Amino acid sequence: MTTYAEAGLLERARAWAEEDPDPQTRAELEAIIAAVEGGADATELADRFDGTLEFGTAGLRGALGAGSNRMNRVVVIRAAAGLAAYLRQTGAPREAAVVVGYDARHNSDVFARDTAEVMTGAGFRAYVLPRPLPTPLLAFAIRELGCVAGVMVTASHNPPEDNGYKVYLGDGSQIVPPADAEIAAQIAAVGPLADVPRGDSGSLLDEHLVDRYLDTVADLAVDGPRDLDIVYTPLHGVGGASVVQVLETAGFDAPRVVAQQELPDPDFPTVAFPNPEEPGAMDLAMALAAAHGSDLVVANDPDADRCAAAVPGPHGWRMLRGDEVGALLASHLLRSGKQGTYATSIVSSSLLAKMAAAAGQPYAETLTGFKWIGRVPDLAFGYEEALGYCVDPEHVKDKDGVSALLLLCEIAAGAKAAGRGLVDLLDDIAAEFGLHATDQLSVRVADLGEIATALARLRGTPPTVLGGLAVERVDDLSLGQGGLPPTEGLRYHLAEGARVIVRPSGTEAKLKCYLEVVVPVNPEDGVEAARISAAGRLDALRGDIKAAAGI
């Protein structure tokens, strides 16, 4: 017997299917509706209509499929219409331009075309990137073409069943509050889909724009050593051709590309998660490097806005942490005399503040995400530990895995010419500022309520000692701290410069704990002794915060 709740759910689902312009998702939904009408469990249908996929500062991101709580053409068309209405409301003139880009995920090209048609239907000009391309190229195009906004259809490093919708405004930065809430309100006000005006599919941009971006990136590398054996993987994403062209234009030999991961593939068949931070994602690249005695492994995530690296060592190849790459890039830019503010997020290492101060440059700390870092006034360099780096904010006010990769190769080539490696450069930084060792405890949850419970436990019974170090101060980030907007999370300042930050992930169902210890380097014992000490301290921190949070 159908309950009242199920009857209402079926009614909403039928209405959704009736206006769905996509025959695939419409058939998918109709099959589920028929099954529920035949007495099947309604849980799956209820989940698809459990609210609306929320539009926030990351835009939209979710699993592909039919229903208001999924990524599909109905949701995208409504989002585009809401964005167009917001742009009009905030004074965008008629015939202003919006540029649309997309990655190689399932339906990305379809969502891009829908967005362009809605924009032209609303009276805007729409420019569409010529093919699946890196996200930073979209950020570059906004300012290069003088657009009032940009949309990138991408789910970055999410699982293959996901897609997303990232919105930038005319300054080339991702949206921040209150724009996200104002756009969300306009989306909610969109009426029947049939009433949304649709125009043509916009102007397809040619390769000249792509070449301007790639040449701009290549110009970041100054004359110097280029002898470097590089292994590269785009992780089945869109970075491959762009990275190879940039490296060759800058004077490097073509990298060895991991053949199994070279071409875009929305199913990401060789990795469990297409994120270079995830265990195993870089294994093929490191195996190729080991087989050829290469000098450096570099990688992008699928939309190429992040950059990862691995280096050889006495115990085989190892990944560099995001904070280590950030320190290498910052040191390089500071030594080259780049003036301006050096910025990072609250969950990244405290090392950058000390490096900037020593060089007489301003430092800024922001909330997590390049939507905040990219907006820092007079930004010279910005990074966050999640493998995001902005080395050329004059052209791309967002993280850019292509330009960061090039500069890292330049640094490695210079070190190799001097008979050294990237780890030697990190040792130099540690000797000057102390070893800043960072790590992360990341717990994936099935129920988001588990995250709220863990944070409530930490607030209710705050720890006084973590990893053997006294808790000297606790910042409840939800109250706003140090001039930062409120955000969910807790930050523990410990003795001897150590820190722990606990916060929910902004893009995945994870609780993240960011750990940092600072160990002075004794010249007699060397950096390796400090590393051993730091590893023990991080292990102790990890165990204590896990116990305190009950995760």
Coordinates of C-alpha atoms in Angstrom, one line a residue:
M1 CA 0.0 0.0 0.0
T2 CA 1.4 3.4 -1.0
T3 CA 1.8 5.8 2.0
Y4 CA 0.9 9.5 1.8
A5 CA 4.7 10.3 1.9
E6 CA 5.3 7.9 -1.0
A7 CA 2.4 9.4 -2.9
G8 CA 3.9 12.9 -2.6
L9 CA 7.3 11.6 -3.5
L10 CA 5.9 9.9 -6.6
E11 CA 4.1 13.0 -7.6
R12 CA 7.3 15.1 -7.4
A13 CA 9.2 12.4 -9.3
R14 CA 6.6 12.2 -12.1
A15 CA 6.7 16.0 -12.5
W16 CA 10.5 16.0 -12.6
A17 CA 10.5 13.3 -15.3
E18 CA 7.9 15.1 -17.4
E19 CA 10.1 18.2 -17.8
D20 CA 13.5 16.4 -18.0
P21 CA 15.0 17.1 -21.4
D22 CA 17.5 14.3 -21.1
P23 CA 16.1 11.0 -22.4
Q24 CA 18.6 8.9 -20.4
T25 CA 17.9 10.4 -17.0
R26 CA 14.1 10.5 -17.8
A27 CA 14.1 6.8 -18.6
E28 CA 16.2 6.1 -15.5
L29 CA 13.7 8.0 -13.3
E30 CA 10.7 6.5 -15.0
A31 CA 12.0 3.0 -14.3
I32 CA 12.5 3.8 -10.6
I33 CA 9.0 5.3 -10.4
A34 CA 7.5 2.2 -12.0
A35 CA 9.3 -0.1 -9.5
V36 CA 8.1 1.9 -6.5
E37 CA 4.5 1.9 -8.0
G38 CA 4.9 -1.9 -8.2
G39 CA 5.7 -2.1 -4.5
A40 CA 9.5 -1.8 -4.5
D41 CA 11.3 0.0 -1.7
A42 CA 11.2 3.8 -2.1
T43 CA 14.6 4.6 -0.4
E44 CA 16.4 5.2 -3.7
L45 CA 13.7 7.4 -5.0
A46 CA 13.5 9.3 -1.8
D47 CA 17.3 9.9 -1.8
R48 CA 17.1 11.4 -5.3
F49 CA 14.5 13.9 -4.1
D50 CA 15.9 14.5 -0.6
G51 CA 16.1 18.3 -1.1
T52 CA 17.9 20.0 -3.9
L53 CA 21.6 19.8 -4.7
E54 CA 22.9 22.7 -2.7
F55 CA 24.5 25.6 -4.5
G56 CA 27.3 27.0 -2.4
T57 CA 30.8 28.6 -2.7
A58 CA 32.0 25.5 -4.5
G59 CA 29.0 25.8 -6.9
L60 CA 27.4 22.5 -7.4
R61 CA 28.9 19.0 -7.0
G62 CA 27.2 15.6 -6.7
A63 CA 26.5 12.3 -8.2
L64 CA 25.1 12.1 -11.7
G65 CA 21.6 10.9 -12.1
A66 CA 17.9 12.0 -12.2
G67 CA 16.3 13.9 -9.4
S68 CA 16.7 17.2 -7.6
N69 CA 19.5 15.8 -5.4
R70 CA 21.7 14.8 -8.3
M71 CA 23.7 16.4 -11.1
N72 CA 21.7 16.4 -14.3
R73 CA 20.5 18.7 -17.1
V74 CA 17.5 20.0 -15.1
V75 CA 19.7 21.1 -12.2
V76 CA 22.3 22.6 -14.6
I77 CA 19.7 24.5 -16.6
R78 CA 18.2 26.0 -13.5
A79 CA 21.6 26.9 -12.1
A80 CA 22.5 28.6 -15.4
A81 CA 19.2 30.5 -15.4
G82 CA 19.7 31.6 -11.8
L83 CA 23.3 32.7 -12.5
A84 CA 22.0 34.8 -15.5
A85 CA 19.3 36.4 -13.3
Y86 CA 21.9 37.2 -10.7
L87 CA 24.2 38.8 -13.2
R88 CA 21.4 41.0 -14.5
Q89 CA 20.4 41.9 -10.9
T90 CA 23.9 43.0 -10.1
G91 CA 24.2 45.2 -13.2
A92 CA 25.8 43.2 -15.9
P93 CA 25.0 45.0 -19.2
R94 CA 23.2 43.4 -22.1
E95 CA 25.6 41.6 -24.5
A96 CA 28.1 41.1 -21.7
A97 CA 30.0 37.8 -22.1
V98 CA 30.1 34.7 -20.1
V99 CA 32.8 32.0 -20.8
V100 CA 32.1 28.3 -20.3
G101 CA 34.6 25.5 -20.0
Y102 CA 34.3 21.8 -19.2
D103 CA 36.4 18.8 -18.4
A104 CA 36.2 15.3 -19.8
R105 CA 33.8 13.8 -17.2
H106 CA 30.5 12.2 -18.2
N107 CA 28.0 14.8 -19.5
S108 CA 30.4 17.8 -19.0
D109 CA 30.1 18.8 -22.6
V110 CA 26.3 18.5 -22.4
F111 CA 26.1 20.7 -19.3
A112 CA 28.4 23.2 -20.9
R113 CA 26.2 23.5 -24.0
D114 CA 23.1 23.8 -21.9
T115 CA 24.7 26.6 -19.9
A116 CA 25.8 28.5 -23.1
E117 CA 22.3 28.2 -24.5
V118 CA 20.7 29.6 -21.3
M119 CA 23.2 32.5 -21.3
T120 CA 22.5 33.5 -24.9
G121 CA 18.8 33.1 -24.2
A122 CA 19.1 35.6 -21.4
G123 CA 20.8 38.1 -23.7
F124 CA 24.4 37.4 -22.9
R125 CA 27.2 36.5 -25.3
A126 CA 28.5 33.0 -24.5
Y127 CA 32.0 31.9 -25.3
V128 CA 32.7 28.1 -25.0
L129 CA 36.2 26.7 -24.7
P130 CA 37.1 24.6 -27.8
R131 CA 37.5 21.2 -26.0
P132 CA 37.9 19.7 -22.5
L133 CA 40.6 21.8 -20.9
P134 CA 42.1 22.6 -17.5
T135 CA 40.1 24.7 -15.0
P136 CA 42.9 27.3 -14.7
L137 CA 42.5 28.0 -18.4
L138 CA 38.9 29.0 -17.8
A139 CA 40.0 31.3 -15.0
F140 CA 42.5 32.8 -17.4
A141 CA 39.9 33.3 -20.1
I142 CA 37.5 35.3 -17.9
R143 CA 40.0 38.2 -17.6
E144 CA 41.6 37.7 -21.0
L145 CA 38.2 38.1 -22.7
G146 CA 36.7 40.6 -20.3
C147 CA 33.8 38.4 -19.3
V148 CA 31.4 39.2 -16.4
A149 CA 31.5 35.5 -15.3
G150 CA 32.7 32.1 -16.1
V151 CA 31.4 28.6 -15.5
M152 CA 33.6 25.5 -15.4
V153 CA 31.8 22.1 -15.6
T154 CA 34.0 19.8 -13.5
A155 CA 34.0 17.7 -10.4
S156 CA 37.8 18.1 -10.0
H157 CA 39.2 15.0 -8.2
N158 CA 35.8 13.5 -7.1
P159 CA 34.9 9.9 -8.0
P160 CA 33.8 9.1 -11.6
E161 CA 30.1 9.0 -10.8
D162 CA 30.2 12.7 -9.9
N163 CA 30.1 16.0 -11.8
G164 CA 30.1 19.6 -10.7
Y165 CA 29.5 23.2 -11.7
K166 CA 32.0 25.9 -10.6
V167 CA 31.2 29.6 -10.9
Y168 CA 33.6 32.5 -11.2
L169 CA 32.8 36.2 -11.4
G170 CA 34.4 38.8 -13.6
D171 CA 37.5 39.3 -11.5
G172 CA 38.5 35.7 -12.3
S173 CA 37.9 34.4 -8.7
Q174 CA 35.5 31.8 -7.5
I175 CA 32.4 33.1 -5.8
V176 CA 32.3 33.8 -2.1
P177 CA 29.4 34.8 0.3
P178 CA 27.1 36.5 -0.2
A179 CA 27.2 35.9 -3.9
D180 CA 26.6 32.2 -3.4
A181 CA 23.4 32.7 -1.4
E182 CA 22.2 35.4 -3.8
I183 CA 22.7 33.1 -6.8
A184 CA 21.0 30.2 -4.9
A185 CA 18.0 32.4 -4.3
Q186 CA 17.8 33.2 -8.0
I187 CA 18.0 29.5 -8.8
A188 CA 15.2 28.7 -6.4
A189 CA 13.1 31.4 -8.2
V190 CA 13.4 29.8 -11.6
G191 CA 10.0 28.6 -12.8
P192 CA 9.1 25.7 -15.1
L193 CA 12.0 24.6 -17.3
A194 CA 9.9 25.2 -20.4
D195 CA 9.8 28.9 -19.6
V196 CA 13.6 29.3 -19.4
P197 CA 14.7 31.1 -22.7
R198 CA 17.2 29.2 -24.7
G199 CA 19.4 30.7 -27.4
D200 CA 22.1 29.4 -29.6
S201 CA 25.1 27.5 -28.3
G202 CA 27.4 30.5 -28.3
S203 CA 30.7 31.1 -29.9
L204 CA 33.2 28.3 -29.9
L205 CA 36.6 29.7 -29.1
D206 CA 39.6 28.6 -31.1
E207 CA 43.0 27.4 -30.1
H208 CA 44.5 30.9 -30.1
L209 CA 43.2 31.4 -26.6
V210 CA 44.6 28.1 -25.4
D211 CA 48.0 29.0 -26.9
R212 CA 47.9 32.4 -25.2
Y213 CA 47.4 30.7 -21.8
L214 CA 50.1 28.1 -22.5
D215 CA 52.6 30.7 -23.7
T216 CA 51.9 32.8 -20.7
V217 CA 52.6 29.9 -18.4
A218 CA 55.8 28.9 -20.3
D219 CA 57.1 32.5 -20.0
L220 CA 57.1 32.1 -16.2
A221 CA 60.3 29.9 -16.5
V222 CA 63.5 32.0 -16.7
D223 CA 66.6 30.9 -18.6
G224 CA 68.5 28.2 -16.7
P225 CA 69.2 24.5 -16.5
R226 CA 66.8 22.2 -18.3
D227 CA 68.4 18.8 -17.8
L228 CA 65.7 16.9 -16.0
D229 CA 64.1 13.4 -16.6
I230 CA 60.5 14.0 -15.8
V231 CA 57.6 11.4 -15.4
Y232 CA 54.2 12.9 -15.7
T233 CA 50.6 11.7 -15.3
P234 CA 47.4 13.6 -15.9
L235 CA 45.4 10.8 -14.0
H236 CA 43.0 10.3 -17.0
G237 CA 42.3 14.0 -16.9
V238 CA 42.6 17.0 -19.3
G239 CA 46.1 18.3 -18.4
G240 CA 48.1 16.0 -20.6
A241 CA 48.5 18.0 -23.8
S242 CA 48.8 21.3 -22.0
V243 CA 51.5 20.2 -19.7
V244 CA 53.6 18.6 -22.5
Q245 CA 53.3 21.7 -24.6
V246 CA 54.3 24.0 -21.7
L247 CA 57.3 22.0 -20.7
E248 CA 58.6 21.8 -24.3
T249 CA 58.0 25.5 -24.9
A250 CA 60.0 26.3 -21.8
G251 CA 62.9 24.2 -23.1
F252 CA 62.4 20.9 -21.2
D253 CA 62.5 17.5 -23.0
A254 CA 59.1 15.9 -23.3
P255 CA 58.2 14.1 -20.1
R256 CA 57.7 10.4 -19.9
V257 CA 53.9 10.2 -19.7
V258 CA 52.2 7.2 -17.9
A259 CA 50.6 5.5 -20.9
Q260 CA 47.7 4.0 -19.0
Q261 CA 46.6 7.4 -17.7
E262 CA 47.6 9.6 -20.6
L263 CA 44.2 10.1 -22.3
P264 CA 41.1 11.6 -20.7
D265 CA 38.8 8.9 -19.5
P266 CA 35.7 9.7 -17.3
D267 CA 35.7 6.3 -15.7
F268 CA 39.3 6.7 -14.3
P269 CA 39.9 3.0 -14.7
T270 CA 43.4 2.8 -13.0
V271 CA 42.6 4.6 -9.8
A272 CA 40.2 4.1 -6.9
F273 CA 39.8 7.9 -6.6
P274 CA 41.3 10.2 -9.3
N275 CA 43.1 12.3 -6.6
P276 CA 46.9 12.3 -6.5
E277 CA 46.6 12.6 -2.7
E278 CA 44.9 9.2 -2.4
P279 CA 47.0 6.1 -1.7
G280 CA 47.9 4.3 -4.9
A281 CA 47.0 7.1 -7.3
M282 CA 50.6 7.8 -8.1
D283 CA 51.9 4.2 -8.1
L284 CA 52.1 3.8 -11.9
A285 CA 54.0 7.1 -12.3
M286 CA 56.5 6.2 -9.5
A287 CA 57.0 2.7 -11.0
L288 CA 57.7 4.3 -14.4
A289 CA 60.2 6.7 -12.8
A290 CA 61.9 3.9 -10.9
A291 CA 62.3 1.9 -14.1
H292 CA 64.0 4.7 -15.9
G293 CA 65.9 6.3 -13.1
S294 CA 64.0 9.6 -13.5
D295 CA 64.6 12.7 -11.5
L296 CA 61.1 13.8 -10.7
V297 CA 57.4 12.6 -10.9
V298 CA 54.8 15.3 -11.4
A299 CA 51.0 14.8 -11.7
N300 CA 47.8 16.8 -12.1
D301 CA 44.3 16.0 -10.8
P302 CA 41.7 15.4 -13.6
D303 CA 41.0 19.1 -14.2
A304 CA 44.6 20.1 -13.8
D305 CA 44.2 22.8 -11.1
R306 CA 46.3 20.8 -8.6
C307 CA 49.8 19.6 -8.8
A308 CA 51.5 16.7 -7.0
A309 CA 55.1 15.6 -7.0
A310 CA 57.2 12.7 -5.9
V311 CA 61.0 12.4 -5.5
P312 CA 63.5 9.5 -5.2
G313 CA 65.0 8.7 -1.8
P314 CA 67.0 6.0 0.0
H315 CA 63.8 3.9 0.5
G316 CA 62.3 4.4 -2.9
W317 CA 60.0 7.1 -4.3
R318 CA 57.9 9.2 -2.0
M319 CA 55.2 11.8 -2.4
L320 CA 56.0 15.4 -1.4
R321 CA 53.3 16.8 0.9
G322 CA 51.4 19.9 -0.3
D323 CA 53.1 22.0 2.3
E324 CA 56.5 20.9 1.1
V325 CA 55.8 21.8 -2.5
G326 CA 54.3 25.1 -1.2
A327 CA 57.6 25.9 0.7
L328 CA 59.7 25.1 -2.4
L329 CA 57.6 27.3 -4.7
A330 CA 57.5 30.1 -2.1
S331 CA 61.3 29.9 -1.5
H332 CA 61.9 30.1 -5.3
L333 CA 59.6 33.1 -5.8
L334 CA 61.0 35.0 -2.7
R335 CA 64.6 34.4 -3.9
S336 CA 63.6 35.7 -7.3
G337 CA 62.4 38.9 -5.7
K338 CA 58.7 38.6 -6.3
Q339 CA 57.0 41.3 -4.3
G340 CA 53.6 41.2 -2.8
T341 CA 51.5 39.2 -0.3
Y342 CA 52.3 35.5 0.3
A343 CA 49.1 33.8 1.5
T344 CA 47.9 30.4 2.6
S345 CA 44.9 28.8 4.3
I346 CA 44.4 28.2 8.0
V347 CA 45.0 24.4 7.6
S348 CA 48.3 24.8 5.8
S349 CA 51.7 25.0 7.5
S350 CA 52.7 28.0 9.5
L351 CA 56.1 28.0 7.7
L352 CA 55.1 30.4 5.0
A353 CA 54.5 33.2 7.5
K354 CA 58.1 32.9 8.7
M355 CA 59.5 32.7 5.2
A356 CA 57.6 35.8 4.1
A357 CA 58.6 37.7 7.2
A358 CA 62.3 36.9 6.7
A359 CA 62.1 38.2 3.1
G360 CA 60.3 41.4 4.2
Q361 CA 57.1 40.5 2.4
P362 CA 53.5 40.7 3.7
Y363 CA 51.7 37.4 4.8
A364 CA 48.0 36.7 4.9
E365 CA 46.0 33.7 6.2
T366 CA 42.6 32.8 4.8
L367 CA 39.9 30.2 5.2
T368 CA 40.4 27.1 3.1
G369 CA 39.8 27.3 -0.6
F370 CA 41.1 29.4 -3.4
K371 CA 37.9 31.4 -3.5
W372 CA 39.5 33.1 -0.5
I373 CA 43.2 32.9 -1.3
G374 CA 42.7 34.3 -4.8
R375 CA 41.0 37.4 -3.4
V376 CA 44.0 38.4 -1.1
P377 CA 45.0 42.0 -2.1
D378 CA 48.3 42.3 -3.9
L379 CA 48.7 38.5 -4.0
A380 CA 52.2 37.4 -5.1
F381 CA 51.8 33.7 -4.3
G382 CA 49.2 31.6 -2.6
Y383 CA 48.9 27.9 -1.8
E384 CA 47.0 25.4 0.3
E385 CA 48.2 22.0 1.5
A386 CA 45.6 20.2 -0.7
L387 CA 48.0 20.5 -3.7
G388 CA 46.7 23.9 -4.8
Y389 CA 49.2 26.6 -5.9
C390 CA 48.8 30.1 -7.4
V391 CA 52.2 31.2 -8.8
D392 CA 50.9 33.8 -11.4
P393 CA 47.9 35.7 -9.9
E394 CA 48.4 38.4 -12.5
H395 CA 46.9 36.0 -15.0
V396 CA 45.1 33.3 -13.0
K397 CA 43.6 34.2 -9.7
D398 CA 43.0 30.5 -8.8
K399 CA 45.0 27.4 -8.2
D400 CA 46.8 26.3 -11.4
G401 CA 48.4 22.9 -11.6
V402 CA 50.0 23.6 -15.0
S403 CA 52.1 26.7 -14.0
A404 CA 53.0 25.2 -10.6
L405 CA 54.2 22.1 -12.3
L406 CA 56.4 24.1 -14.6
L407 CA 58.0 26.1 -11.8
L408 CA 58.6 22.9 -9.8
C409 CA 60.4 21.4 -12.7
E410 CA 62.5 24.6 -13.1
I411 CA 63.4 24.4 -9.4
A412 CA 64.3 20.7 -9.7
A413 CA 66.5 21.3 -12.8
G414 CA 68.4 24.0 -11.0
A415 CA 69.0 21.8 -8.0
K416 CA 70.1 18.9 -10.2
A417 CA 72.6 21.2 -12.0
A418 CA 74.1 22.0 -8.6
G419 CA 74.3 18.3 -7.7
R420 CA 71.3 18.4 -5.3
G421 CA 67.7 17.4 -5.2
L422 CA 64.4 18.9 -3.9
V423 CA 64.8 17.2 -0.6
D424 CA 68.1 19.0 -0.2
L425 CA 66.3 22.3 -0.7
L426 CA 63.7 21.4 1.9
D427 CA 66.6 20.6 4.3
D428 CA 67.9 24.1 3.7
I429 CA 64.5 25.6 4.6
A430 CA 64.2 23.4 7.7
A431 CA 67.7 24.4 8.9
E432 CA 66.8 28.0 8.6
F433 CA 63.2 28.0 10.0
G434 CA 62.9 24.7 11.9
L435 CA 61.4 21.5 10.5
H436 CA 57.7 22.1 10.0
A437 CA 56.3 18.6 9.6
T438 CA 52.6 18.3 8.7
D439 CA 50.3 15.3 8.3
Q440 CA 46.6 14.7 8.0
L441 CA 44.0 12.4 9.5
S442 CA 41.1 12.0 7.1
V443 CA 38.1 9.9 8.1
R444 CA 35.5 9.2 5.4
V445 CA 31.9 8.8 6.8
A446 CA 28.7 7.3 5.5
D447 CA 26.6 9.6 7.6
L448 CA 27.4 13.3 7.8
G449 CA 25.9 13.2 11.3
E450 CA 29.0 11.5 12.5
I451 CA 31.0 14.6 11.7
A452 CA 28.7 16.8 13.8
T453 CA 28.9 14.3 16.6
A454 CA 32.7 14.3 16.6
L455 CA 32.8 18.2 16.7
A456 CA 30.2 18.3 19.5
R457 CA 32.3 15.8 21.5
L458 CA 35.4 18.0 21.1
R459 CA 33.5 21.1 22.1
G460 CA 31.9 19.4 25.0
T461 CA 35.1 17.8 26.4
P462 CA 37.9 19.9 25.0
P463 CA 41.4 18.1 25.2
T464 CA 44.0 19.8 27.4
V465 CA 46.9 17.8 26.0
L466 CA 47.5 16.4 22.5
G467 CA 50.5 14.3 21.6
G468 CA 52.2 15.2 24.9
L469 CA 52.0 18.9 24.2
A470 CA 49.8 21.3 26.2
V471 CA 46.8 22.9 24.5
E472 CA 47.6 26.6 25.0
R473 CA 44.6 28.0 23.1
V474 CA 41.5 26.8 21.2
D475 CA 39.9 28.8 18.4
D476 CA 36.3 27.9 17.6
L477 CA 36.4 28.8 13.9
S478 CA 32.6 28.8 13.8
L479 CA 32.7 32.1 15.8
G480 CA 35.1 33.8 13.4
Q481 CA 38.7 34.2 14.4
G482 CA 41.3 36.8 13.6
G483 CA 39.1 38.7 11.2
L484 CA 38.2 35.5 9.2
P485 CA 34.5 34.7 8.4
P486 CA 32.9 32.0 10.5
T487 CA 33.5 28.4 9.3
E488 CA 32.9 25.1 11.0
G489 CA 35.9 23.7 12.8
L490 CA 38.3 23.9 15.7
R491 CA 42.0 25.0 15.9
Y492 CA 44.2 23.9 18.7
H493 CA 47.4 25.9 19.4
L494 CA 49.9 23.6 21.2
A495 CA 53.2 24.1 23.0
E496 CA 56.3 24.4 20.9
G497 CA 54.5 25.8 17.9
A498 CA 52.4 22.7 17.1
R499 CA 48.9 22.9 15.8
V500 CA 45.8 20.8 15.1
I501 CA 42.9 21.9 13.0
V502 CA 39.7 19.8 12.8
R503 CA 37.1 20.6 10.2
P504 CA 34.6 18.9 7.8
S505 CA 35.8 18.6 4.2
G506 CA 34.1 21.1 1.9
T507 CA 33.7 18.7 -1.0
E508 CA 33.6 15.2 0.4
A509 CA 32.0 13.3 3.3
K510 CA 35.1 13.4 5.4
L511 CA 36.2 14.8 8.8
K512 CA 39.7 16.1 8.4
C513 CA 42.3 16.7 11.1
Y514 CA 45.4 18.8 10.0
L515 CA 48.5 18.2 12.2
E516 CA 51.7 20.3 12.4
V517 CA 54.7 20.1 14.7
V518 CA 57.8 22.3 14.6
V519 CA 61.2 20.8 15.5
P520 CA 64.3 22.9 15.6
V521 CA 67.2 21.5 13.6
N522 CA 70.4 20.9 15.7
P523 CA 73.3 21.4 13.4
E524 CA 75.2 18.5 14.9
D525 CA 72.3 16.0 14.5
G526 CA 71.0 17.3 11.2
V527 CA 67.6 17.4 9.6
E528 CA 67.1 13.7 9.5
A529 CA 67.2 13.5 13.3
A530 CA 64.5 16.3 13.4
R531 CA 62.4 14.3 10.9
I532 CA 62.5 11.2 13.2
S533 CA 61.5 13.3 16.2
A534 CA 58.7 15.0 14.2
A535 CA 57.3 11.6 12.9
G536 CA 56.9 10.4 16.5
R537 CA 55.2 13.6 17.6
L538 CA 52.8 13.5 14.6
D539 CA 51.9 9.9 15.4
A540 CA 51.1 10.9 19.0
L541 CA 49.0 13.8 17.8
R542 CA 47.1 11.6 15.4
G543 CA 46.2 9.1 18.1
D544 CA 45.2 11.6 20.6
I545 CA 42.9 13.7 18.4
K546 CA 41.3 10.6 17.0
A547 CA 40.5 9.4 20.5
A548 CA 39.3 12.9 21.6
A549 CA 37.0 13.1 18.6
G550 CA 35.8 9.5 19.0
I551 CA 36.5 8.7 15.3

